[in-house]
XYZ file of N, CA, C and O in Angstrom:
848
model
N 6.219 6.178 13.542
C 5.804 4.811 12.626
C 4.315 5.057 12.175
O 3.970 4.890 10.910
N 3.918 5.447 12.800
C 2.146 5.607 12.693
C 2.113 6.600 11.366
O 1.029 6.337 10.849
N 2.708 7.676 11.447
C 2.430 8.625 10.457
C 2.943 8.358 9.608
O 2.050 8.313 7.985
N 4.222 7.567 9.250
C 4.561 6.773 7.792
C 3.857 5.804 7.214
O 3.353 5.869 6.420
N 2.953 5.286 8.427
C 2.130 4.243 7.940
C 1.036 4.845 7.322
O 0.113 4.316 6.291
N 0.515 6.156 7.610
C -0.533 6.283 7.029
C -0.402 7.164 5.845
O -1.100 7.130 4.774
N 0.754 7.496 5.442
C 1.372 7.900 4.356
C 1.405 6.899 3.561
O 1.009 6.880 2.270
N 1.732 5.725 4.091
C 1.810 4.444 2.931
C 0.402 4.292 2.592
O 0.200 3.650 1.495
N -0.246 4.166 3.569
C -2.111 3.759 2.965
C -2.457 4.572 2.138
O -3.010 4.255 1.306
N -2.031 5.844 2.026
C -2.422 7.117 1.313
C -2.114 6.741 -0.137
O -2.461 6.751 -1.115
N -0.739 6.593 -0.496
C 0.036 6.519 -1.379
C -0.877 4.837 -2.228
O -0.992 5.053 -3.520
N -0.956 4.262 -1.539
C -1.713 2.565 -1.608
C -3.263 3.136 -2.333
O -3.143 2.719 -3.442
N -3.393 3.862 -1.621
C -4.776 4.363 -2.471
C -4.806 5.182 -3.593
O -5.844 4.821 -4.632
N -4.274 5.920 -3.256
C -3.613 6.880 -4.555
C -3.497 5.897 -6.226
O -3.950 5.967 -7.194
N -2.819 4.902 -5.874
C -2.338 4.138 -7.146
C -3.147 3.032 -7.237
O -3.417 2.887 -8.249
N -4.022 2.813 -6.143
C -5.254 1.795 -6.938
C -6.363 2.442 -7.179
O -6.769 1.952 -8.437
N -6.222 3.565 -7.357
C -7.663 4.416 -8.203
C -7.130 4.482 -9.415
O -7.688 4.393 -10.245
N -5.895 5.341 -9.470
C -5.551 5.244 -10.731
C -5.204 4.093 -11.574
O -5.563 3.856 -12.516
N -4.878 2.878 -10.678
C -4.488 1.632 -11.647
C -5.900 1.099 -12.456
O -5.916 1.072 -13.254
N -7.063 1.443 -11.363
C -8.214 1.130 -11.627
C -9.047 1.984 -12.927
O -9.963 1.301 -13.569
N -8.306 3.215 -12.761
C -8.587 4.333 -14.139
C -8.098 3.762 -15.147
O -8.570 4.213 -16.676
N -6.898 2.815 -15.293
C -6.109 3.183 -16.566
C -6.963 1.945 -17.625
O -6.522 2.505 -18.666
N -7.748 1.113 -17.389
C -8.460 0.571 -18.409
C -9.244 1.060 -19.273
O -9.557 0.679 -20.321
N -9.379 2.825 -18.849
C -10.322 3.256 -19.925
C -9.043 3.985 -21.124
O -9.645 4.433 -22.137
N -8.121 4.302 -20.468
C -6.991 4.615 -21.509
C -7.101 3.549 -22.368
O -6.347 3.651 -23.843
N -6.737 2.184 -22.298
C -6.109 1.144 -22.696
C -7.634 0.930 -23.975
O -7.781 1.080 -25.173
N -8.898 1.145 -23.263
C -10.211 0.951 -24.039
C -10.059 1.861 -24.795
O -10.362 1.996 -26.355
N -10.237 3.226 -24.655
C -9.654 4.443 -25.949
C -8.528 4.364 -26.770
O -8.886 4.196 -28.015
N -7.528 3.460 -26.613
C -6.898 3.454 -27.403
C -7.122 2.309 -28.473
O -6.723 2.194 -29.806
N -7.884 1.159 -27.618
C -8.146 0.116 -28.812
C -9.117 0.807 -29.526
O -9.491 0.288 -30.827
N -9.982 1.482 -28.973
C -11.551 1.954 -30.238
C -10.748 2.604 -31.417
O -11.380 2.607 -32.411
N -9.795 3.716 -30.759
C -8.966 4.700 -31.591
C -8.542 3.891 -32.707
O -8.804 3.963 -33.977
N -7.804 2.800 -32.482
C -7.277 2.022 -33.275
C -8.481 1.060 -34.364
O -7.643 1.020 -35.470
N -9.096 0.895 -33.769
C -10.232 0.110 -34.196
C -10.886 1.041 -35.223
O -10.945 0.915 -36.733
N -11.356 2.180 -34.990
C -11.879 3.224 -35.838
C -10.939 3.829 -36.756
O -11.492 3.927 -38.124
N -9.703 3.756 -36.767
C -8.596 4.199 -37.629
C -8.304 2.925 -38.927
O -8.285 3.481 -40.017
N -8.759 2.023 -38.430
C -8.194 0.581 -39.055
C -9.231 0.862 -40.360
O -9.420 0.368 -41.356
N -10.856 1.093 -39.669
C -12.205 0.865 -40.369
C -11.779 2.146 -41.756
O -12.193 1.814 -42.848
N -11.639 3.258 -41.052
C -11.601 4.533 -41.878
C -10.108 4.077 -42.807
O -11.002 4.447 -44.354
N -9.453 3.500 -42.859
C -8.156 3.223 -43.672
C -8.686 2.387 -45.072
O -8.417 2.443 -46.188
N -9.444 1.341 -44.282
C -9.745 0.375 -45.102
C -10.951 0.811 -45.931
O -11.420 0.612 -47.256
N -12.064 1.833 -45.676
C -13.104 1.942 -46.213
C -12.861 3.215 -47.326
O -13.325 3.493 -48.139
N -12.397 3.892 -46.380
C -11.984 5.231 -47.212
C -10.844 5.625 -47.679
O -10.599 6.642 -48.278
N -9.803 4.488 -47.540
C -8.885 4.528 -48.500
C -7.908 6.053 -47.451
O -7.134 6.558 -48.255
N -8.053 6.145 -46.396
C -7.180 8.142 -45.702
C -7.090 7.548 -44.402
O -7.503 6.288 -43.947
N -6.035 7.949 -43.571
C -5.821 7.929 -42.572
C -5.342 9.402 -41.816
O -4.956 10.352 -42.736
N -4.778 9.255 -40.528
C -4.286 10.634 -39.906
C -3.458 10.363 -39.046
O -3.568 9.288 -38.164
N -2.441 11.049 -38.590
C -1.295 10.879 -38.184
C -1.307 11.017 -36.905
O -0.866 10.327 -35.929
N -2.229 12.054 -36.480
C -2.867 12.357 -35.136
C -3.739 11.126 -34.659
O -3.379 10.884 -33.455
N -4.145 10.330 -35.222
C -4.709 9.007 -35.185
C -4.182 7.820 -34.512
O -4.010 7.271 -33.560
N -2.902 7.917 -35.292
C -1.902 6.982 -35.128
C -1.057 7.173 -33.870
O -0.637 6.415 -32.793
N -0.337 8.311 -33.741
C 0.005 8.924 -32.453
C -0.671 8.827 -31.275
O 0.147 8.787 -30.254
N -1.900 9.169 -31.366
C -2.837 9.254 -29.873
C -2.653 7.495 -29.382
O -2.853 7.585 -28.094
N -2.497 6.768 -30.433
C -2.711 5.288 -29.982
C -1.525 4.864 -28.896
O -1.598 4.645 -27.567
N -0.319 5.605 -29.421
C 0.836 5.368 -28.844
C 0.620 6.086 -27.324
O 1.775 6.214 -26.719
N 0.243 7.519 -27.585
C 0.137 8.395 -26.464
C -0.553 7.400 -25.368
O 0.003 8.054 -24.216
N -1.531 7.444 -25.733
C -2.753 6.516 -24.534
C -1.873 5.464 -23.818
O -2.072 4.898 -22.840
N -1.070 4.687 -25.370
C -0.228 3.292 -24.489
C 0.800 3.473 -23.613
O 1.053 3.022 -22.255
N 1.460 5.068 -23.730
C 2.617 5.118 -22.788
C 1.905 5.722 -21.661
O 2.672 5.326 -20.222
N 0.724 6.630 -21.773
C 0.201 6.930 -20.347
C -0.159 5.613 -19.649
O 0.220 5.666 -18.190
N -0.865 4.632 -19.849
C -1.477 3.767 -19.460
C -0.272 2.683 -18.692
O -0.563 2.244 -17.578
N 0.983 2.525 -19.550
C 2.200 1.760 -19.132
C 2.833 2.370 -17.990
O 3.245 1.899 -17.035
N 2.990 3.432 -18.213
C 3.796 4.427 -17.206
C 3.091 4.814 -16.034
O 3.522 4.398 -14.700
N 1.873 5.206 -16.030
C 1.153 5.885 -14.749
C 0.691 4.409 -13.686
O 0.292 4.317 -12.756
N 0.611 3.346 -14.510
C 0.070 2.153 -13.808
C 1.399 0.991 -13.378
O 1.287 0.453 -12.556
N 2.364 1.906 -13.142
C 3.661 1.390 -12.634
C 3.496 1.310 -11.024
O 3.957 0.065 -10.513
N 3.056 2.309 -10.525
C 2.665 1.733 -8.954
C 1.945 1.264 -8.631
O 1.971 0.468 -7.767
N 0.782 1.034 -9.032
C -0.273 -0.107 -9.510
C 0.446 -1.523 -9.424
O -0.122 -2.459 -8.575
N 1.007 -1.836 -10.357
C 1.451 -2.837 -10.426
C 2.767 -3.647 -9.518
O 2.491 -4.292 -8.744
N 3.243 -2.287 -8.811
C 4.347 -2.753 -7.801
C 3.293 -2.799 -6.578
O 3.556 -3.954 -5.581
N 2.392 -2.099 -6.612
C 1.577 -2.189 -5.399
C 0.721 -3.387 -4.933
O 0.680 -3.866 -4.026
N 0.731 -4.038 -6.087
C -0.180 -5.596 -6.180
C 1.243 -6.837 -6.825
O 0.846 -8.054 -6.917
N 2.321 -6.104 -6.395
C 3.437 -7.057 -6.634
C 3.395 -8.152 -7.561
O 3.750 -9.176 -7.945
N 3.239 -7.541 -8.924
C 2.855 -8.095 -10.081
C 4.257 -7.876 -10.985
O 4.295 -8.097 -12.244
N 5.092 -7.220 -10.629
C 6.602 -6.899 -11.562
C 7.139 -8.386 -11.733
O 7.174 -9.048 -10.768
N 7.985 -8.554 -13.027
C 8.573 -9.763 -12.919
C 9.515 -9.676 -11.657
O 10.379 -8.668 -11.740
N 9.890 -11.148 -10.966
C 10.548 -11.291 -10.008
C 11.613 -12.441 -9.972
O 10.824 -13.461 -10.972
N 12.804 -12.399 -9.935
C 13.619 -13.809 -9.921
C 13.905 -14.104 -8.621
O 14.489 -13.641 -7.785
N 13.100 -15.374 -8.413
C 12.530 -15.635 -6.987
C 13.562 -16.941 -6.806
O 13.269 -18.019 -5.929
N 14.639 -17.560 -7.688
C 14.884 -18.406 -7.187
C 15.687 -19.127 -6.401
O 15.715 -20.111 -5.699
N 16.360 -17.801 -5.788
C 16.879 -17.751 -4.661
C 16.184 -17.392 -3.454
O 16.336 -17.616 -2.138
N 15.628 -16.212 -3.626
C 14.915 -15.467 -2.561
C 13.624 -16.272 -2.135
O 13.706 -16.386 -0.746
N 13.324 -17.149 -2.974
C 12.012 -18.132 -2.334
C 12.513 -18.927 -1.310
O 12.195 -19.460 -0.692
N 14.055 -19.298 -1.680
C 14.287 -20.619 -0.475
C 14.779 -19.617 0.701
O 15.264 -20.400 1.965
N 14.657 -18.464 0.807
C 15.179 -17.870 2.119
C 14.022 -17.437 3.169
O 12.745 -17.706 2.911
N 14.252 -17.448 4.658
C 13.508 -16.836 5.271
C 12.518 -15.782 5.139
O 13.069 -14.992 4.205
N 11.387 -15.513 5.952
C 10.308 -14.215 5.173
C 11.085 -12.989 5.694
O 11.146 -12.055 5.141
N 12.048 -12.974 6.924
C 12.710 -11.898 7.229
C 14.026 -11.672 6.396
O 14.002 -10.229 6.029
N 14.424 -12.550 5.737
C 15.644 -12.217 4.761
C 14.800 -12.020 3.693
O 15.501 -10.610 2.726
N 13.984 -12.404 3.007
C 12.815 -11.365 1.764
C 12.650 -10.079 2.213
O 12.836 -9.441 1.338
N 11.895 -9.926 3.271
C 11.730 -8.610 3.447
C 13.017 -7.611 3.474
O 12.881 -6.411 3.212
N 14.028 -8.180 4.036
C 15.650 -6.991 3.899
C 16.010 -7.228 2.572
O 16.342 -6.184 2.025
N 15.955 -8.524 1.735
C 16.485 -7.989 0.513
C 15.186 -7.159 -0.635
O 15.634 -5.987 -1.005
N 13.974 -6.851 -0.106
C 13.343 -5.877 -0.654
C 13.465 -4.463 -0.179
O 13.520 -3.720 -0.705
N 13.462 -4.391 0.926
C 14.363 -3.252 1.924
C 15.309 -2.575 1.014
O 15.381 -1.259 0.560
N 16.381 -3.117 0.829
C 17.570 -2.654 0.465
C 17.118 -2.265 -1.587
O 17.737 -1.536 -1.836
N 16.449 -3.429 -2.121
C 15.924 -2.813 -3.489
C 15.536 -1.761 -3.232
O 15.945 -0.842 -4.359
N 14.399 -1.481 -2.346
C 13.587 -0.099 -2.525
C 14.537 1.253 -2.357
O 14.302 1.963 -3.001
N 15.337 0.942 -1.223
C 15.981 2.010 -0.792
C 17.404 2.543 -1.522
O 17.555 3.584 -2.019
N 18.011 1.309 -2.206
C 19.428 1.754 -3.075
C 19.377 1.714 -4.372
O 20.272 1.479 -5.130
N 18.128 0.737 -4.669
C 17.833 0.679 -6.419
C 17.048 1.133 -7.031
O 17.280 2.283 -8.037
N 15.527 0.667 -6.311
C 14.573 1.630 -7.196
C 14.262 3.403 -6.856
O 14.211 4.321 -7.719
N 14.913 3.704 -5.759
C 14.956 4.983 -5.406
C 15.690 6.218 -6.421
O 15.330 6.665 -6.764
N 16.901 5.477 -6.100
C 17.732 6.228 -6.935
C 17.745 6.312 -8.166
O 17.571 7.305 -9.596
N 17.048 5.149 -8.734
C 16.772 4.943 -10.426
C 15.708 6.000 -10.537
O 15.543 6.699 -11.670
N 14.532 6.292 -9.927
C 13.346 6.840 -9.920
C 13.641 8.379 -9.936
O 13.252 9.182 -10.980
N 14.554 8.623 -9.099
C 15.056 9.840 -8.682
C 15.857 10.222 -10.169
O 15.705 11.836 -10.487
N 17.141 9.391 -10.809
C 17.615 9.779 -11.625
C 16.844 9.960 -12.838
O 16.960 10.993 -13.921
N 15.661 9.066 -13.393
C 14.596 9.378 -14.468
C 14.106 11.009 -14.326
O 14.029 11.607 -15.337
N 13.634 11.245 -13.029
C 12.690 12.456 -12.703
C 14.164 13.666 -13.056
O 13.506 14.617 -13.817
N 15.048 13.179 -12.382
C 15.782 14.413 -12.953
C 16.227 14.744 -14.183
O 16.594 15.774 -14.606
N 16.316 13.915 -15.037
C 16.968 13.883 -16.495
C 15.483 14.323 -17.212
O 15.280 15.116 -18.220
N 14.393 13.968 -16.671
C 12.847 13.923 -17.671
C 12.535 15.139 -17.528
O 11.799 15.562 -18.270
N 12.410 15.831 -16.481
C 11.697 16.956 -16.187
C 12.114 18.393 -16.929
O 11.093 18.846 -16.997
N 13.327 18.519 -16.859
C 13.895 19.658 -18.019
C 13.421 19.189 -19.492
O 12.891 20.349 -19.977
N 13.496 17.991 -19.673
C 13.079 17.811 -21.115
C 11.465 18.186 -21.361
O 11.367 18.843 -22.425
N 10.652 17.783 -20.386
C 9.161 18.276 -20.576
C 9.361 19.663 -20.435
O 8.398 19.830 -20.965
N 9.765 20.477 -19.852
C 9.463 21.615 -19.343
C 10.001 22.639 -20.524
O 9.280 23.252 -21.175
N 11.001 21.941 -21.382
C 11.621 22.602 -22.567
C 10.330 22.639 -23.555
O 9.979 23.375 -24.489
N 9.991 21.106 -24.011
C 9.286 20.743 -24.995
C 7.741 21.571 -24.493
O 7.359 22.042 -25.877
N 7.485 21.984 -23.271
C 6.395 22.719 -22.905
C 6.641 24.035 -23.480
O 5.489 24.849 -24.012
N 7.903 24.723 -23.471
C 7.912 26.383 -23.616
C 7.852 26.399 -25.054
O 7.693 27.368 -25.467
N 8.485 25.423 -25.894
C 8.642 25.422 -27.181
C 7.439 25.231 -27.935
O 7.353 25.415 -29.127
N 6.440 24.306 -27.420
C 5.638 23.861 -28.093
C 6.123 22.652 -29.230
O 5.430 22.674 -30.355
N 6.797 22.374 -28.982
C 7.574 21.203 -29.995
C 6.592 20.248 -30.400
O 5.526 19.500 -29.600
N 6.711 20.058 -31.868
C 5.461 19.263 -32.539
C 6.073 18.036 -33.085
O 7.108 17.781 -33.320
N 5.312 17.062 -33.615
C 5.550 15.740 -34.038
C 6.478 16.156 -35.403
O 5.554 17.030 -35.967
N 7.363 15.477 -36.093
C 8.082 15.613 -37.214
C 7.216 14.830 -38.165
O 7.163 15.295 -39.528
N 6.049 14.273 -37.818
C 5.003 13.534 -38.872
C 3.840 14.631 -39.347
O 3.563 15.439 -38.256
N 3.498 14.659 -40.467
C 2.475 15.577 -41.226
C 1.483 15.578 -40.240
O 0.541 14.161 -40.268
N 0.461 16.393 -39.464
C -0.729 16.201 -39.025
C -0.510 15.230 -37.686
O -1.379 15.064 -36.984
N 0.902 15.456 -37.250
C 1.051 14.688 -35.755
C 0.669 15.782 -34.782
O 0.050 16.596 -34.578
N 1.157 15.341 -33.599
C 0.546 15.901 -32.152
C 1.644 16.365 -31.492
O 2.568 16.570 -31.748
N 1.360 17.403 -30.558
C 2.361 18.352 -29.667
C 2.692 17.302 -29.049
O 2.121 16.318 -28.503
N 4.200 17.205 -28.714
C 4.961 16.092 -28.309
C 4.650 16.368 -26.843
O 4.986 15.268 -25.675
N 4.879 17.343 -26.087
C 5.239 17.371 -24.494
C 4.298 16.769 -23.481
O 4.236 16.048 -22.321
N 2.504 16.248 -24.005
C 1.825 15.501 -23.266
C 2.221 14.204 -22.877
O 2.125 13.404 -21.866
N 2.797 13.646 -23.970
C 3.139 12.188 -23.776
C 4.553 12.119 -23.072
O 4.595 11.314 -22.559
N 5.240 13.348 -23.231
C 6.408 12.997 -22.364
C 6.185 13.404 -20.827
O 6.784 12.752 -19.802
N 5.122 13.996 -20.285
C 4.790 14.282 -19.218
C 4.534 12.917 -18.515
O 4.513 12.585 -17.114
N 4.138 11.755 -18.954
C 3.915 10.770 -18.862
C 5.161 10.200 -17.802
O 5.066 9.151 -16.847
N 6.165 10.512 -18.156
C 7.228 9.941 -17.650
C 7.619 10.296 -16.535
O 7.828 9.580 -15.326
N 7.778 11.369 -16.148
C 7.996 11.801 -14.688
C 6.800 11.734 -13.786
O 6.922 11.149 -12.757
N 5.544 12.042 -14.274
C 4.249 11.358 -13.155
C 4.446 9.951 -13.331
O 4.153 9.583 -11.957
N 4.631 9.177 -13.960
C 4.836 7.532 -14.014
C 5.809 7.324 -12.782
O 5.567 6.263 -12.268
N 6.944 8.154 -12.889
C 8.269 7.737 -12.237
C 8.016 8.326 -10.500
O 8.620 7.770 -9.797
N 6.884 9.205 -10.626
C 6.739 9.860 -9.416
C 6.059 8.616 -8.590
O 6.017 8.414 -7.249
N 4.852 8.562 -9.207
C 4.289 7.478 -8.761
C 4.725 5.946 -8.232
O 4.390 5.536 -7.230
N 5.683 5.967 -9.255
C 6.375 4.444 -8.859
C 7.236 4.683 -7.631
O 7.247 3.651 -6.807
N 7.843 6.113 -7.225
C 8.718 6.388 -6.505
C 7.868 6.406 -5.167
O 8.342 5.586 -4.202
N 6.557 6.571 -4.839
C 5.873 7.023 -4.165
C 5.450 5.255 -3.636
O 5.508 5.086 -2.216
N 5.129 4.723 -4.551
C 4.908 3.484 -4.196
C 5.829 2.772 -3.446
O 5.883 1.880 -2.599
N 6.881 3.199 -3.858
C 8.461 2.011 -3.671
C 8.823 2.689 -2.091
O 9.253 1.647 -1.423
N 8.146 3.899 -1.744
C 8.418 4.166 -0.190
C 7.530 3.480 0.355
O 7.571 3.279 1.527
N 6.197 3.530 -0.107
C 5.162 2.846 0.388
C 5.444 1.567 0.736
O 5.083 1.199 2.201
N 6.076 0.805 0.108
C 6.564 -0.822 0.049
C 7.505 -0.988 1.296
O 7.693 -1.892 2.063
N 8.600 0.134 1.075
C 9.567 0.383 2.207
C 9.100 0.318 3.703
O 9.459 -0.338 4.385
N 8.344 1.169 3.836
C 7.537 1.658 4.868
C 6.859 0.302 5.483
O 7.054 -0.187 6.810
N 6.088 -0.326 5.078
C 5.577 -1.200 5.128
C 6.159 -2.572 5.494
O 6.146 -3.334 6.438
N 7.386 -2.606 5.304
C 8.360 -4.071 5.004
C 9.201 -3.375 6.822
O 9.284 -4.366 7.283
N 9.591 -2.423 6.898
C 10.190 -1.940 8.039
C 9.125 -2.018 9.417
O 9.697 -2.478 10.445
N 7.622 -1.571 8.950
C 6.794 -1.649 9.815
C 6.599 -3.374 10.351
O 6.643 -3.935 11.585
N 6.937 -4.304 9.156
C 6.481 -5.772 9.464
C 7.953 -6.041 10.455
O 7.819 -6.903 11.200
N 9.069 -5.517 10.403
C 10.149 -6.084 10.827
C 9.997 -5.792 12.291
O 10.608 -6.234 13.333
N 9.706 -4.356 12.576
C 9.167 -3.767 13.892
C 8.174 -4.587 14.851
O 7.731 -4.106 15.616
N 7.402 -5.411 13.824
C 6.007 -5.783 14.608
C 5.189 -4.946 14.604
O 4.097 -5.021 15.317
N 4.846 -4.058 13.687
C 3.970 -2.899 13.787
C 3.151 -2.976 12.463
O 2.213 -2.094 12.110
N 3.181 -3.894 11.830
C 2.429 -4.334 10.512
C 2.475 -5.469 10.140
O 3.104 -6.878 10.453
N 1.427 -5.947 9.348
C 1.212 -7.050 8.689
C 2.275 -7.549 7.787
O 3.063 -6.963 7.437
N 2.068 -9.179 7.339
C 2.795 -9.344 6.210
C 2.979 -9.070 5.068
O 2.009 -8.899 4.527
N 3.761 -8.294 4.559
C 3.971 -7.404 3.206
C 4.107 -8.487 2.208
O 4.454 -7.654 1.007
N 4.525 -9.584 2.278
C 5.161 -10.368 0.933
C 3.830 -11.051 0.419
O 3.965 -11.672 -0.710
N 2.568 -10.764 0.805
C 1.543 -11.813 -0.053
C 0.856 -11.204 -0.971
O 1.339 -9.987 -1.301
N 0.212 -11.741 -2.083
C -0.625 -11.408 -2.645
C -1.386 -10.291 -2.427
O -2.697 -10.803 -1.817
N -1.872 -8.950 -2.726
C -2.945 -8.433 -2.456
C -4.321 -8.936 -3.514
O -4.212 -9.353 -4.509
N -5.384 -8.195 -2.889
C -6.848 -8.738 -3.538
C -7.602 -7.667 -3.134
O -7.817 -6.897 -2.001
N -8.447 -6.952 -4.254
C -9.167 -6.418 -4.053
C -10.759 -6.394 -3.832
O -11.584 -5.822 -3.511
N -10.802 -7.945 -3.361
C -11.846 -8.229 -3.275
C -12.337 -8.322 -1.415
O -11.558 -8.176 -1.120
N -13.715 -8.179 -1.238
C -14.116 -7.946 0.095
C -14.254 -9.406 0.557
O -14.187 -10.316 0.054
N -14.450 -9.185 2.082
C -14.548 -10.576 2.869
C -15.726 -11.139 2.215
O -15.207 -12.668 2.270
N -16.395 -10.379 1.838
C -17.730 -10.996 1.370
C -17.728 -12.084 0.180
O -17.829 -13.349 0.029
N -16.876 -11.115 -0.638
C -16.461 -12.081 -2.232
C -15.916 -13.080 -2.054
O -16.078 -13.906 -2.591
N -14.865 -12.866 -1.264
C -13.303 -14.019 -0.944
C -14.348 -15.385 -0.315
O -14.317 -16.815 -0.917
N -15.631 -15.057 0.228
C -16.007 -16.111 1.391
C -17.217 -16.850 0.029
O -16.846 -18.258 -0.294
N -17.614 -16.249 -1.211
C -18.311 -16.529 -2.139
C -17.860 -17.393 -3.071
O -17.899 -18.422 -3.229
N -16.332 -17.127 -3.339
C -15.520 -17.314 -4.165
C -14.808 -18.629 -3.363
O -14.637 -19.791 -4.185
N -14.676 -18.724 -2.292
C -14.426 -20.309 -1.208
C -15.181 -21.429 -1.762
O -14.834 -22.337 -1.585
N -16.554 -20.655 -1.069
C -17.607 -21.739 -1.189
C -18.047 -22.186 -2.581
O -18.247 -23.581 -2.890
N -17.960 -21.453 -3.694
C -17.904 -21.676 -5.156
C -16.762 -22.967 -5.489
O -17.091 -23.707 -6.102
N -15.514 -22.749 -4.749
C -14.838 -23.540 -5.206
C -14.748 -24.830 -4.867
O -14.362 -25.972 -5.037
N -15.175 -24.660 -3.319
C -15.463 -26.256 -2.356
C -16.643 -26.840 -3.288
O -16.739 -27.984 -3.514
N -17.924 -26.114 -3.717
C -18.892 -26.979 -4.444
C -18.187 -27.291 -5.782
O -18.649 -28.622 -6.065
N -17.549 -26.650 -6.604
C -16.749 -27.565 -7.722
C -15.772 -28.583 -7.337
O -16.449 -29.317 -7.990
N -15.555 -28.603 -6.327
C -14.216 -29.611 -5.992
C -15.738 -30.703 -5.580
O -14.958 -32.061 -6.031
N -16.386 -30.626 -5.275
C -16.758 -31.676 -4.470
C -17.990 -32.436 -5.487
O -18.373 -33.643 -5.323
N -18.417 -31.528 -6.557
C -19.017 -32.150 -7.739
C -18.284 -32.878 -8.600
O -18.722 -33.746 -9.022
N -16.986 -32.315 -8.674
C -16.134 -33.042 -9.924
C -15.849 -34.481 -8.836
O -15.797 -35.445 -9.261
N -15.471 -34.371 -7.365
C -15.386 -35.640 -6.965
C -16.316 -36.527 -6.994
O -16.666 -37.526 -7.396
N -18.015 -35.967 -6.872
C -18.776 -36.926 -6.699
C -19.138 -37.240 -8.408
O -19.510 -38.623 -8.739
N -18.998 -36.703 -9.337
C -18.880 -36.993 -10.599
C -17.884 -37.991 -11.052
O -17.932 -39.242 -11.674
N -16.318 -38.100 -10.476
C -15.599 -38.838 -10.729
C -15.656 -40.159 -9.733
O -15.656 -41.472 -10.500
N -16.600 -40.285 -9.063
C -16.585 -41.578 -8.117
C -18.449 -42.413 -8.730
O -17.924 -43.289 -8.974
N -18.977 -41.442 -9.433
C -19.986 -42.212 -10.152
C -19.528 -42.551 -11.675
O -20.019 -43.882 -11.804
N -18.660 -42.014 -12.389
C -18.232 -42.364 -13.255
C -17.510 -43.977 -13.356
O -17.115 -44.842 -13.700
N -16.579 -43.593 -11.924
C -15.872 -45.320 -11.348
C -16.629 -45.995 -10.921
O -16.577 -47.454 -11.296
N -18.252 -46.095 -10.939
C -18.738 -47.172 -10.237
C -19.714 -47.165 -11.414
O -20.701 -48.605 -11.236
N -19.769 -46.894 -12.482
C -20.677 -47.464 -13.414
C -20.240 -48.648 -14.215
O -19.101 -48.848 -14.809
N -21.026 -49.384 -14.156
C -20.508 -50.972 -14.644
C -20.737 -51.026 -16.125
O -21.353 -50.009 -16.810
N -19.464 -51.623 -16.617
C -19.150 -51.727 -17.821
C -20.141 -52.535 -18.859
O -20.757 -53.673 -18.225
N -20.486 -51.894 -20.286
C -21.442 -52.937 -20.874
C -20.878 -54.313 -20.956
O -19.968 -54.458 -21.382
N -22.077 -54.855 -20.892
C -21.602 -56.719 -21.358
C -21.489 -56.826 -22.785
O -22.525 -56.323 -23.364
N -20.634 -57.825 -23.469
C -20.725 -57.847 -24.952
C -20.912 -59.663 -24.517
O -20.431 -60.334 -24.233
């Protein structure tokens, strides 16, 4: 179990680093979109390459951040029934989901997408639009993204099994990237704000009404 937990920690670190870097892809897509709009309005011209690179960057940011999203448990969940169950039952539901739904789905996508990417790379397939881009780089985001998602699914599976065996912390809470010092400062700030609001309320409540 110790080796599996080390593997899980390494996967968590990998997806955390990738997730923090994805913001630059989104920034690049935003800047390119803005420049393309300015050029089109000012010079009345445009380029399919600039238009396509925007959704290339979006596809990459969306797909390769899937593992990061799972790491932080930010995927959409339907917890109407799950939330009413015990912590142990919730963990078992996650284990079944990761093992028998997420894993087969990711493996199927990898099985189907890899030959397509290889074929596009070998043929050098280009966009059908005039001045468009080569296709394989955007398609490569599919197997890479689902590989990262698969690895994170296995990491979450390991953490839940470790929890059931009493060898790991509760894996169901929300993660945070803040340090202990940052969390303490945040807690003190909230406490100070609550105290200030309480004092303001008490002051306004004790202010005498004007006489007419």
